[in-house]
Coordinates of C-alpha atoms in Angstrom, one line a residue:
Chain A
M257 CA 32.8 44.5 10.4
Y258 CA 30.7 42.3 8.2
T259 CA 31.7 38.7 7.7
F260 CA 30.7 37.0 4.5
S261 CA 28.6 34.0 5.5
S262 CA 29.9 30.8 4.0
K263 CA 26.5 29.8 2.9
L264 CA 26.0 32.9 0.9
K265 CA 29.5 32.5 -0.6
T266 CA 28.7 28.9 -1.6
L267 CA 25.4 30.1 -3.1
S268 CA 27.2 32.7 -5.2
F269 CA 29.7 30.1 -6.5
I270 CA 26.8 27.7 -7.3
L271 CA 25.0 30.4 -9.1
M272 CA 28.1 31.3 -11.1
A273 CA 28.8 27.7 -12.0
V274 CA 25.3 26.9 -13.0
G275 CA 25.2 30.1 -14.9
L276 CA 28.4 29.4 -16.8
L277 CA 27.2 25.9 -17.7
G278 CA 23.9 27.3 -18.9
I279 CA 25.6 30.0 -20.9
G280 CA 27.9 27.4 -22.5
Y281 CA 24.9 25.2 -23.3
G282 CA 23.2 28.3 -24.9
F283 CA 26.2 28.8 -27.2
Y284 CA 26.6 25.1 -27.9
S285 CA 22.9 24.6 -28.8
S286 CA 22.5 27.6 -31.1
P287 CA 22.6 26.6 -34.8
K288 CA 25.9 26.8 -36.7
D289 CA 24.7 27.2 -40.3
I290 CA 21.6 27.6 -42.4
H291 CA 21.0 23.9 -42.8
E292 CA 20.4 23.5 -39.2
V293 CA 18.0 26.4 -39.4
E294 CA 16.2 24.8 -42.2
I295 CA 15.7 21.6 -40.2
L296 CA 14.6 23.7 -37.2
L297 CA 12.1 25.7 -39.3
A298 CA 10.7 22.6 -40.9
A299 CA 10.1 21.0 -37.5
E300 CA 8.5 24.2 -36.4
S301 CA 6.0 24.6 -39.2
H302 CA 4.9 21.0 -38.7
G303 CA 4.0 22.0 -35.3
A304 CA 1.5 24.5 -36.8
H305 CA 3.5 27.4 -35.6
G306 CA 2.0 30.8 -36.4
E307 CA 4.2 31.7 -39.4
A308 CA 2.2 34.8 -40.2
E309 CA 3.8 37.0 -37.5
A310 CA 7.3 35.7 -38.1
H311 CA 8.4 38.9 -39.6
G312 CA 7.1 41.7 -37.5
E313 CA 10.8 42.2 -36.8
T314 CA 11.7 43.5 -40.3
E315 CA 12.8 46.8 -38.9
A316 CA 15.9 45.4 -37.4
H317 CA 17.3 44.2 -40.6
G318 CA 16.0 46.9 -42.8
E319 CA 13.6 47.0 -45.6
A320 CA 15.5 44.4 -47.6
K321 CA 13.6 41.7 -45.8
S322 CA 10.1 42.9 -46.4
S323 CA 9.1 40.3 -48.9
D324 CA 10.4 37.3 -46.9
E325 CA 7.2 36.6 -45.3
A326 CA 5.3 35.8 -48.5
H327 CA 8.1 33.5 -49.7
M328 CA 9.0 31.6 -46.7
E329 CA 6.1 29.1 -46.7
T330 CA 5.7 28.6 -50.4
P331 CA 9.0 29.3 -52.1
T332 CA 8.1 27.3 -55.2
H333 CA 4.9 29.3 -55.8
G334 CA 6.9 32.5 -56.4
G335 CA 7.5 34.0 -59.8
T336 CA 10.8 32.6 -60.8
E337 CA 12.3 29.6 -59.1
A338 CA 15.8 31.2 -58.7
K339 CA 14.6 34.4 -57.2
A340 CA 12.5 32.5 -54.7
S341 CA 15.3 30.3 -53.6
A342 CA 17.6 33.2 -53.2
E343 CA 15.1 34.9 -51.0
H344 CA 14.6 31.7 -49.1
E345 CA 18.3 31.6 -48.5
E346 CA 18.2 35.2 -47.3
H347 CA 15.5 34.4 -44.9
L348 CA 17.3 31.4 -43.5
T349 CA 20.4 33.6 -43.0
H350 CA 18.3 36.1 -41.2
V351 CA 16.8 33.5 -38.9
L352 CA 20.2 32.0 -38.4
H353 CA 21.5 35.4 -37.2
E354 CA 18.6 35.7 -34.8
L355 CA 19.1 32.3 -33.4
Q356 CA 22.9 32.8 -33.1
N357 CA 22.2 36.1 -31.4
K358 CA 20.1 34.4 -28.7
P359 CA 22.8 33.4 -26.2
W360 CA 24.7 36.6 -26.9
A361 CA 21.7 38.8 -26.3
A362 CA 20.8 36.8 -23.2
L363 CA 24.4 37.5 -21.9
Y364 CA 24.2 41.1 -23.0
V365 CA 20.9 41.8 -21.2
A366 CA 22.0 40.2 -18.0
C367 CA 25.4 41.9 -18.1
I368 CA 24.1 45.4 -18.8
F369 CA 21.3 44.9 -16.2
F370 CA 23.6 44.2 -13.4
L371 CA 26.1 46.8 -14.5
L372 CA 23.4 49.4 -14.5
I373 CA 22.1 48.3 -11.1
A374 CA 25.5 49.2 -9.7
M375 CA 25.3 52.5 -11.6
G376 CA 21.8 53.2 -10.2
V377 CA 23.2 52.7 -6.7
L378 CA 26.2 54.9 -7.5
A379 CA 23.9 57.7 -8.8
F380 CA 21.7 57.4 -5.7
Y381 CA 24.8 57.5 -3.5
A382 CA 26.1 60.6 -5.2
I383 CA 22.7 62.3 -4.9
Q384 CA 22.6 61.5 -1.2
Q385 CA 26.1 63.1 -0.8
V386 CA 25.2 66.2 -2.7
A387 CA 21.8 66.6 -1.1
Q388 CA 23.4 66.3 2.3
A389 CA 20.8 63.8 3.3
G390 CA 20.5 63.4 7.0
W391 CA 18.9 59.9 6.9
S392 CA 21.2 57.9 4.6
P393 CA 24.8 58.1 5.9
V394 CA 24.3 54.9 7.9
L395 CA 23.6 53.2 4.5
F396 CA 26.7 54.7 2.7
R397 CA 28.8 51.6 3.2
V398 CA 26.1 49.4 2.0
M399 CA 25.9 51.5 -1.2
Q400 CA 29.7 51.5 -1.6
G401 CA 29.6 47.7 -1.2
I402 CA 27.0 47.3 -4.0
T403 CA 28.9 49.6 -6.3
A404 CA 32.0 47.4 -5.8
Y405 CA 30.4 45.3 -8.5
L406 CA 31.0 48.2 -11.0
P407 CA 34.7 47.4 -11.9
W408 CA 33.8 43.7 -12.5
G409 CA 30.7 44.5 -14.4
S410 CA 32.5 47.2 -16.5
V411 CA 35.3 44.9 -17.5
L412 CA 32.9 42.1 -18.5
F413 CA 30.6 44.5 -20.3
F414 CA 33.5 46.1 -22.2
I415 CA 34.8 42.7 -23.3
L416 CA 31.3 42.0 -24.6
L417 CA 31.3 45.3 -26.5
I418 CA 34.7 44.5 -28.1
L419 CA 33.4 41.0 -29.0
C420 CA 30.5 42.7 -30.8
G421 CA 33.0 44.9 -32.6
L422 CA 35.0 41.8 -33.6
H423 CA 31.9 40.3 -35.3
F424 CA 31.4 37.4 -32.9
N425 CA 27.7 38.2 -33.1
H426 CA 25.1 40.3 -34.8
L427 CA 23.8 42.2 -31.8
F428 CA 24.5 45.6 -33.4
I429 CA 23.7 45.4 -37.1
W430 CA 25.4 48.7 -37.7
L431 CA 28.7 47.1 -36.8
D432 CA 28.3 44.9 -39.9
P433 CA 29.9 46.8 -42.9
E434 CA 27.8 44.7 -45.3
V435 CA 24.6 46.0 -43.7
V436 CA 25.8 49.6 -43.6
A437 CA 26.7 49.5 -47.3
H438 CA 23.2 48.7 -48.2
D439 CA 21.4 50.7 -45.7
K440 CA 21.2 54.5 -46.3
L441 CA 19.7 55.3 -42.9
I442 CA 22.5 53.6 -41.0
A443 CA 25.1 54.8 -43.4
Q444 CA 24.1 58.4 -42.7
K445 CA 24.5 57.7 -39.0
S446 CA 27.9 56.1 -39.4
G447 CA 29.6 59.4 -38.3
Y448 CA 28.3 58.6 -34.8
L449 CA 27.7 54.8 -35.0
N450 CA 31.1 53.5 -36.0
F451 CA 33.1 51.1 -34.0
P452 CA 36.2 53.1 -33.0
F453 CA 34.2 56.1 -31.8
W454 CA 31.6 53.9 -30.1
I455 CA 34.2 51.8 -28.2
V456 CA 36.2 54.9 -27.1
R457 CA 33.0 56.5 -25.8
A458 CA 32.2 53.3 -23.8
A459 CA 35.7 53.3 -22.4
I460 CA 35.5 56.9 -21.3
F461 CA 32.1 56.4 -19.6
L462 CA 33.2 53.2 -17.8
I463 CA 36.5 54.7 -16.7
G464 CA 34.8 57.9 -15.5
W465 CA 32.2 56.1 -13.4
N466 CA 34.8 53.7 -11.9
L467 CA 37.1 56.6 -11.0
Y468 CA 34.3 58.3 -9.1
R469 CA 33.4 55.1 -7.3
Y470 CA 37.0 54.4 -6.4
Y471 CA 37.9 57.8 -5.1
S472 CA 34.6 58.4 -3.4
A473 CA 34.8 55.2 -1.4
K474 CA 38.5 55.9 -0.6
N475 CA 37.7 59.4 0.6
C476 CA 34.9 58.1 2.7
L477 CA 37.3 55.8 4.5
A478 CA 39.9 58.5 4.8
Q479 CA 37.3 60.7 6.4
D480 CA 36.9 58.1 9.1
A481 CA 40.5 58.5 10.1
A482 CA 40.7 62.2 9.6
S483 CA 40.5 65.0 12.2
D484 CA 38.7 67.5 10.0
D485 CA 36.0 67.4 7.3
L486 CA 38.4 67.9 4.3
Y487 CA 37.6 64.5 2.8
Y488 CA 33.9 65.0 3.3
K489 CA 34.1 68.3 1.4
K490 CA 36.2 66.6 -1.3
N491 CA 33.6 63.9 -1.7
F492 CA 30.8 66.5 -1.9
K493 CA 32.5 68.4 -4.7
M494 CA 33.4 65.2 -6.5
S495 CA 29.9 63.9 -6.2
A496 CA 28.5 67.1 -7.7
G497 CA 30.9 66.8 -10.6
F498 CA 30.1 63.2 -11.1
L499 CA 26.4 63.8 -11.3
V500 CA 27.0 66.3 -14.1
F501 CA 29.3 63.8 -15.9
F502 CA 26.8 61.0 -15.2
I503 CA 23.7 62.5 -16.6
V504 CA 25.5 63.4 -19.9
T505 CA 27.2 60.0 -20.2
E506 CA 24.1 58.1 -19.1
S507 CA 22.2 59.7 -21.9
I508 CA 24.8 58.8 -24.5
M509 CA 25.3 55.4 -23.0
S510 CA 21.6 54.6 -23.5
W511 CA 21.9 55.5 -27.2
D512 CA 25.1 53.6 -27.6
W513 CA 24.4 50.4 -25.8
I514 CA 20.6 50.1 -26.0
M515 CA 19.0 52.3 -28.6
S516 CA 21.6 51.5 -31.3
V517 CA 20.3 47.9 -31.2
D518 CA 17.5 49.3 -33.3
P519 CA 19.5 51.8 -35.4
H520 CA 16.5 52.9 -37.5
W521 CA 14.7 54.1 -34.5
F522 CA 15.2 57.0 -32.2
S523 CA 13.5 58.5 -29.2
T524 CA 14.4 61.7 -27.4
L525 CA 13.4 60.7 -23.8
F526 CA 15.1 57.3 -24.1
G527 CA 18.0 58.2 -21.9
W528 CA 15.7 59.3 -19.1
Y529 CA 13.6 56.2 -19.5
V530 CA 16.6 53.9 -19.2
F531 CA 17.9 55.9 -16.3
A532 CA 14.6 55.6 -14.4
S533 CA 14.6 51.8 -15.0
F534 CA 18.0 51.2 -13.5
F535 CA 17.8 53.9 -10.9
V536 CA 14.7 52.2 -9.3
S537 CA 16.5 48.8 -9.6
G538 CA 19.5 50.3 -7.8
I539 CA 17.4 51.7 -5.0
T540 CA 15.6 48.3 -4.7
M541 CA 18.9 46.6 -4.5
I542 CA 20.0 48.9 -1.7
A543 CA 16.8 48.1 0.1
L544 CA 17.2 44.3 -0.3
V545 CA 20.9 44.3 0.7
T546 CA 20.1 46.5 3.7
V547 CA 17.2 44.3 4.8
Y548 CA 19.4 41.2 4.5
L549 CA 22.3 42.7 6.5
K550 CA 19.9 44.0 9.1
S551 CA 18.3 40.6 9.5
R552 CA 21.8 39.2 10.1
G553 CA 22.3 41.8 12.8
F554 CA 25.0 43.8 11.0
L555 CA 23.4 47.2 10.8
E556 CA 22.8 48.4 14.3
Y557 CA 21.6 51.9 13.6
V558 CA 19.3 51.1 10.7
N559 CA 15.7 51.2 11.8
T560 CA 12.3 50.8 10.1
S561 CA 12.4 54.5 9.2
H562 CA 15.4 54.0 7.0
I563 CA 13.7 51.1 5.3
H564 CA 10.6 53.2 5.0
D565 CA 12.5 55.9 3.2
L566 CA 14.0 53.4 0.8
A567 CA 10.6 52.0 0.1
K568 CA 9.2 55.5 -0.6
F569 CA 12.0 55.9 -3.2
M570 CA 11.2 52.5 -4.7
F571 CA 7.6 53.5 -4.9
G572 CA 8.2 57.0 -6.3
I573 CA 10.8 56.1 -8.9
S574 CA 8.6 53.1 -10.0
V575 CA 5.9 55.6 -10.8
F576 CA 8.5 57.9 -12.4
W577 CA 9.6 55.0 -14.6
T578 CA 6.0 54.4 -15.6
Y579 CA 5.5 58.0 -16.4
L580 CA 8.4 57.9 -18.8
W581 CA 7.4 54.5 -20.2
F582 CA 4.0 55.8 -20.9
S583 CA 5.1 59.1 -22.2
Q584 CA 7.4 57.4 -24.7
F585 CA 4.8 54.9 -25.7
M586 CA 1.8 57.3 -25.9
L587 CA 3.5 60.0 -27.9
I588 CA 4.6 57.5 -30.5
W589 CA 1.3 55.6 -30.5
Y590 CA -0.7 58.8 -30.8
A591 CA 1.2 60.3 -33.8
N592 CA 1.7 56.8 -35.3
I593 CA 4.6 58.0 -37.6
P594 CA 5.7 54.9 -39.5
E595 CA 9.4 55.2 -38.8
E596 CA 8.8 55.4 -35.1
I597 CA 5.9 53.2 -34.5
T598 CA 7.6 50.0 -35.8
Y599 CA 9.5 49.9 -32.5
F600 CA 6.3 49.4 -30.6
I601 CA 4.5 47.3 -33.3
T602 CA 7.3 44.7 -32.9
R603 CA 7.0 44.7 -29.2
I604 CA 3.2 44.5 -29.0
Q605 CA 2.9 41.9 -31.7
L606 CA 5.8 39.7 -30.7
Y607 CA 6.5 40.5 -27.1
N608 CA 3.0 41.2 -25.9
L609 CA 3.2 39.5 -22.5
P610 CA 6.7 40.8 -21.6
F611 CA 5.9 44.3 -22.9
F612 CA 2.7 44.8 -20.9
G613 CA 3.8 42.4 -18.1
A614 CA 6.7 44.8 -17.4
V615 CA 4.2 47.6 -16.8
V616 CA 2.2 45.4 -14.4
M617 CA 5.3 44.3 -12.5
N618 CA 7.0 47.7 -12.4
F619 CA 3.9 49.9 -11.9
V620 CA 0.7 48.2 -10.8
F621 CA 2.2 45.9 -8.3
P622 CA 4.4 48.4 -6.5
L623 CA 1.7 51.0 -6.7
L624 CA -0.8 48.8 -4.8
I625 CA 1.7 47.3 -2.4
L626 CA 4.0 50.2 -1.5
I627 CA 1.3 52.9 -1.2
N628 CA 0.6 51.8 2.4
T629 CA 2.8 53.5 5.0
D630 CA 2.6 50.5 7.4
F631 CA 3.6 48.1 4.6
K632 CA 6.7 50.1 3.8
R633 CA 8.1 49.1 7.1
I634 CA 7.5 45.4 6.9
T635 CA 10.5 43.4 5.8
W636 CA 8.7 40.7 3.8
V637 CA 6.7 43.3 1.9
I638 CA 9.9 45.1 0.9
V639 CA 11.5 41.9 -0.2
M640 CA 8.5 40.7 -2.1
A641 CA 8.0 44.1 -3.8
G642 CA 11.8 44.3 -4.4
V643 CA 12.0 41.0 -6.1
V644 CA 9.1 41.8 -8.4
I645 CA 10.5 45.2 -9.3
L646 CA 13.9 43.8 -10.1
A647 CA 12.4 41.0 -12.2
G648 CA 10.2 43.6 -13.9
H649 CA 13.1 45.8 -14.8
Y650 CA 15.1 42.8 -16.1
I651 CA 12.2 42.2 -18.4
D652 CA 12.2 45.9 -19.2
F653 CA 15.8 45.6 -20.5
F654 CA 14.8 42.3 -22.2
N655 CA 12.2 44.2 -24.0
M656 CA 14.7 46.9 -25.1
I657 CA 17.3 44.6 -26.4
M658 CA 15.7 41.4 -27.6
P659 CA 13.3 42.6 -30.4
G660 CA 16.2 44.2 -32.3
T661 CA 18.5 41.2 -31.9
V662 CA 16.5 38.0 -31.8
G663 CA 13.1 39.2 -33.0
D664 CA 10.4 36.7 -32.8
K665 CA 12.8 33.9 -31.8
W666 CA 12.8 35.1 -28.2
F667 CA 12.2 32.9 -25.2
I668 CA 13.1 33.0 -21.6
G669 CA 14.9 29.7 -21.5
V670 CA 18.2 28.3 -20.5
P671 CA 20.6 31.0 -22.0
E672 CA 18.5 33.8 -20.5
I673 CA 18.1 32.4 -17.0
A674 CA 21.6 31.1 -16.9
S675 CA 23.0 34.5 -17.8
V676 CA 21.0 36.1 -15.0
L677 CA 22.2 33.4 -12.6
F678 CA 25.8 33.9 -13.5
F679 CA 25.7 37.6 -13.1
L680 CA 23.7 37.3 -9.9
G681 CA 26.3 35.0 -8.5
L682 CA 29.1 37.3 -9.5
F683 CA 27.1 40.3 -8.1
I684 CA 26.5 38.6 -4.7
F685 CA 30.1 37.5 -4.5
T686 CA 31.7 40.9 -5.3
V687 CA 29.2 42.9 -3.3
F688 CA 29.4 40.9 -0.1
T689 CA 33.2 40.5 -0.4
A690 CA 33.5 44.3 -0.7
L691 CA 31.2 44.7 2.4
T692 CA 33.7 42.8 4.5
K693 CA 36.5 45.3 3.6
A694 CA 35.2 48.3 5.5
P695 CA 33.2 48.9 8.7
L696 CA 29.5 49.1 7.9
L697 CA 29.1 52.5 9.8
P698 CA 31.0 55.6 8.6
K699 CA 32.6 57.1 11.7
R700 CA 33.1 60.8 11.1
N701 CA 30.5 61.8 8.5
P702 CA 29.0 65.1 9.6
F703 CA 25.5 63.7 9.3
I704 CA 26.1 60.4 10.9
E705 CA 24.6 61.3 14.3
E706 CA 21.4 62.6 12.7
S707 CA 21.3 59.5 10.5
K708 CA 21.7 57.1 13.5
H709 CA 18.7 58.7 15.2
F710 CA 16.7 59.2 12.1
H711 CA 13.1 58.7 12.7
Y712 CA 10.1 59.3 10.5
Chain B
M119 CA -24.8 70.8 36.2
N120 CA -21.1 71.1 36.8
N121 CA -19.4 72.2 33.6
K122 CA -16.1 73.4 35.0
V123 CA -12.9 73.0 33.1
I124 CA -9.3 73.9 33.7
Y125 CA -7.3 75.9 31.2
A126 CA -3.6 75.2 31.8
I127 CA -1.6 77.6 29.7
Y128 CA 2.0 77.0 28.7
N129 CA 4.5 79.1 26.7
D130 CA 6.7 76.4 25.4
D131 CA 5.9 73.3 23.4
D132 CA 8.5 71.1 25.2
I133 CA 6.9 71.9 28.6
L134 CA 3.5 71.3 27.0
M135 CA 4.6 67.8 25.8
D136 CA 5.9 67.0 29.3
A137 CA 2.6 68.2 30.9
V138 CA 0.5 66.2 28.4
K139 CA 2.5 63.0 29.3
K140 CA 2.2 63.7 33.0
T141 CA -1.5 64.3 32.7
R142 CA -2.0 61.1 30.8
A143 CA 0.1 59.2 33.4
A144 CA -2.1 60.7 36.2
H145 CA -5.3 59.6 34.2
H146 CA -6.8 63.0 33.9
H147 CA -9.0 63.4 30.8
I148 CA -7.6 65.9 28.3
E149 CA -10.5 67.5 26.5
E150 CA -8.5 69.5 24.1
V151 CA -5.1 71.1 23.4
F152 CA -4.8 74.4 21.5
T153 CA -1.5 75.2 19.9
P154 CA -0.4 78.0 17.6
F155 CA 1.5 75.5 15.3
P156 CA 1.7 71.8 14.9
V157 CA 3.6 70.2 17.7
H158 CA 5.4 67.2 16.5
G159 CA 4.4 64.1 18.4
L160 CA 1.6 65.8 20.3
D161 CA -1.1 63.4 18.9
K162 CA 1.0 60.4 20.0
A163 CA 1.5 61.9 23.4
M164 CA -2.2 62.5 23.7
G165 CA -3.0 59.0 22.5
L166 CA -5.1 60.2 19.6
A167 CA -6.1 57.6 17.0
P168 CA -4.3 57.9 13.6
S169 CA -6.1 59.8 10.8
R170 CA -7.9 57.8 8.2
L171 CA -7.9 60.6 5.7
A172 CA -5.4 58.8 3.5
I173 CA -7.7 55.8 3.2
C174 CA -10.6 58.0 2.2
S175 CA -8.4 59.6 -0.4
F176 CA -7.5 56.3 -1.9
I177 CA -11.1 55.3 -2.2
Y178 CA -12.0 58.7 -3.7
G179 CA -9.2 58.2 -6.2
C180 CA -10.7 54.8 -7.2
I181 CA -14.0 56.5 -7.7
G182 CA -12.4 59.1 -9.8
I183 CA -10.7 56.6 -12.2
T184 CA -13.9 54.6 -12.4
F185 CA -15.8 57.8 -13.3
A186 CA -13.3 58.8 -16.0
T187 CA -13.3 55.3 -17.5
L188 CA -17.0 55.0 -17.6
M189 CA -17.5 58.5 -19.0
M190 CA -15.0 58.1 -21.8
N191 CA -16.1 54.6 -22.6
F192 CA -19.7 55.9 -23.0
I193 CA -18.8 59.0 -24.9
M194 CA -16.0 57.8 -27.2
I195 CA -16.8 54.1 -27.7
Q196 CA -20.5 53.4 -27.0
D197 CA -22.5 56.5 -27.8
W198 CA -20.8 57.9 -30.9
P199 CA -17.8 56.0 -32.0
Q200 CA -16.5 58.4 -34.7
D201 CA -13.3 58.0 -36.6
I202 CA -11.3 61.0 -35.3
G203 CA -8.0 61.2 -37.0
G204 CA -7.8 57.5 -37.4
K205 CA -7.9 56.6 -33.7
P206 CA -9.3 53.2 -33.2
S207 CA -12.6 53.6 -31.4
F208 CA -13.8 50.0 -31.7
S209 CA -13.2 49.1 -28.1
F210 CA -12.0 51.0 -25.0
I211 CA -8.7 49.2 -24.7
Q212 CA -7.7 50.0 -28.3
N213 CA -8.0 53.7 -27.7
M214 CA -7.0 53.7 -24.0
P215 CA -3.6 55.5 -24.3
A216 CA -5.5 58.6 -25.4
F217 CA -7.7 58.4 -22.3
V218 CA -5.0 57.9 -19.8
P219 CA -4.1 61.6 -19.2
I220 CA -7.8 62.2 -18.4
M221 CA -8.1 59.1 -16.2
F222 CA -5.0 60.2 -14.3
E223 CA -6.2 63.8 -13.8
M224 CA -9.6 62.6 -12.7
T225 CA -8.1 60.3 -10.2
V226 CA -6.0 63.1 -8.7
F227 CA -8.9 65.5 -8.8
F228 CA -11.3 63.3 -7.0
A229 CA -8.7 62.1 -4.5
A230 CA -7.5 65.6 -3.7
H231 CA -10.8 67.6 -3.6
L232 CA -13.0 65.0 -1.9
M233 CA -10.3 64.4 0.7
V234 CA -10.1 68.2 1.4
L235 CA -13.9 68.3 1.7
T236 CA -13.8 65.3 4.0
F237 CA -11.2 67.1 6.1
Y238 CA -13.4 70.2 6.3
M239 CA -16.4 68.2 7.3
R240 CA -14.7 66.1 9.9
S241 CA -12.9 69.2 11.4
K242 CA -16.2 71.2 11.2
L243 CA -14.6 74.0 9.2
W244 CA -16.5 76.4 7.0
P245 CA -16.7 80.1 6.1
F246 CA -18.5 82.2 8.8
K247 CA -17.9 79.5 11.3
Q248 CA -17.6 80.9 14.9
A249 CA -14.0 80.6 16.0
E250 CA -13.4 78.4 19.0
N251 CA -10.4 80.0 20.6
P252 CA -10.6 79.7 24.4
D253 CA -7.8 82.3 24.6
V254 CA -6.6 84.5 21.8
R255 CA -3.0 84.0 22.8
T256 CA -3.2 80.4 21.6
T257 CA -3.0 81.5 18.0
D258 CA 0.2 83.4 18.6
D259 CA 2.6 82.1 21.3
H260 CA 0.8 80.2 24.0
F261 CA -0.3 76.6 24.4
L262 CA -3.5 75.7 26.2
M263 CA -4.6 72.4 27.6
E264 CA -8.2 72.0 28.6
I265 CA -9.1 69.4 31.2
S266 CA -12.5 68.6 32.6
I267 CA -13.1 68.7 36.4
N268 CA -15.0 66.0 38.3
N269 CA -15.3 67.4 41.8
N270 CA -11.5 67.5 42.2
E271 CA -10.8 71.2 41.5
E272 CA -8.1 71.9 44.1
E273 CA -6.2 68.7 43.3
L274 CA -6.2 69.4 39.6
V275 CA -5.3 73.1 40.0
S276 CA -2.2 72.2 42.1
F277 CA -1.4 69.4 39.7
F278 CA -1.3 71.7 36.7
Q279 CA 0.6 74.4 38.6
N280 CA 3.3 71.8 39.1
T281 CA 3.5 71.0 35.4
G282 CA 5.1 74.3 34.5
A283 CA 2.0 76.1 33.4
V284 CA 2.3 79.9 33.3
E285 CA -1.4 80.2 34.1
V286 CA -4.0 77.9 35.4
K287 CA -7.6 79.0 35.1
V288 CA -10.9 77.4 36.2
I289 CA -13.6 78.2 33.8
E290 CA -17.4 77.6 33.9
K291 CA -18.5 76.3 30.6
N292 CA -22.1 76.3 29.4

């Protein structure tokens, strides 16, 4: 049995406390009305801030904003005084929404990132069950421990979605009836993008995933005490069913929770792209937790070959993510159709470093580090590559959410870091608490002997 | 000159592995082992150095991507930078996404083919090459270990008869 080290527990509490303080500060320091925004903008333009690219983000708020740029610096030079000041007002409201979105978006990105890491682990776990993998059963309890974050993450995330629906923020502009009324494109999508349908879908997905997690872990424990393989077979069938459910819901989830942040834009391989991103993060998380538990002497039968296999998955799925990233980017770049390309123009102009930095962190770095067989067995290499991959995929989610919600007002500052710290603390606490609840080695799994002696 | 070798022939890979380990423990020099299929762990038991083919392949891949990059940079950007369908040909980086499929394929092509050719050269394999089977049965169901003799013929023959060999032959090589 695993015992939760008190140091790690303290660390998780500190992370949560610091995170909460930072999140609170983020909400406290965001501007309350357009007067504050006016003062902020005045201070900014004195600092010779590049105003020219302030509106690459027009796509998020529709074409209504296209003339803002010209009017924001010299409102008095415009045609009629009244029109200019109205547009100035409109611009200030737009900036206000972006700035008010910042702490919400920071929270949202961190929340969905950790939720989806747990989902990535769950999908990997289900695949291992269905594939009857001979190497991984010694890691099943680690995977079940990590997915124990899922109920917590689901509840928090669902609350966030409801808050979006109750207009506490402007993360999803299609939730704003005012925007929908003036936006033909969004209005025509309102059969799908409407709050009741959207929230019911989210509930179904989260409940479905949590049910699988709950019963799969329960059956795994029941199999330990059983005298036949009935529970193993049950888990096998349930996992196969879950994978079907998962791939459908995952795809819809990516449209609902991520793509609809930019409701004017769509991409067909987006679901796969999001999947690859959190799948590799989940595998990396398995590797990191395994390496940690092994270093504390809790995983007797895990050897370097198991680590090697996880590292191969980290490597392979990293490349797979890049393949999808590039396929999405290159197809849109090549055809350069205006309604699609705005998505990448925003990101390249306003998010240049995070946009391309994510590719370096998620592709170039793992490619060069994890290609070597010997490196894939060295603990510190796995930890280093794992940390970079996780950070890279956080930035990947940052790139997906932020341009549509905060536009050019992005920054990785207190609200963003604090949100990550809070959810990291919660993640550590729930995961390692769950690991103390069950023995770390499944007893009567049909493949456990093979897995104990796995050698590559 | 004395060019005598022993052919110890086995009909089971487990027995062969044991024999190889014993031979190594007794410090007899194994010239060669012939098997009809890859025996897992045989190279380790024989103490062979790990292959460096993967390293070669990585280098070939680097050459491939360099070749592709230089080629397309010259053709598309330097030599005749035409406007083809509005693609920006002012610098390599601007038009790079269009080149990536070729850069990728070139990398794989170089890495794969040059590695295979390296393998053929290092293993001395080519068409019309004289086959080197010491015993035709080694391609079907027998395993053969070849050991050189240094004036210790009787000792070696009895040693290998004790390792479970179905046949021990002393052969004069020239």
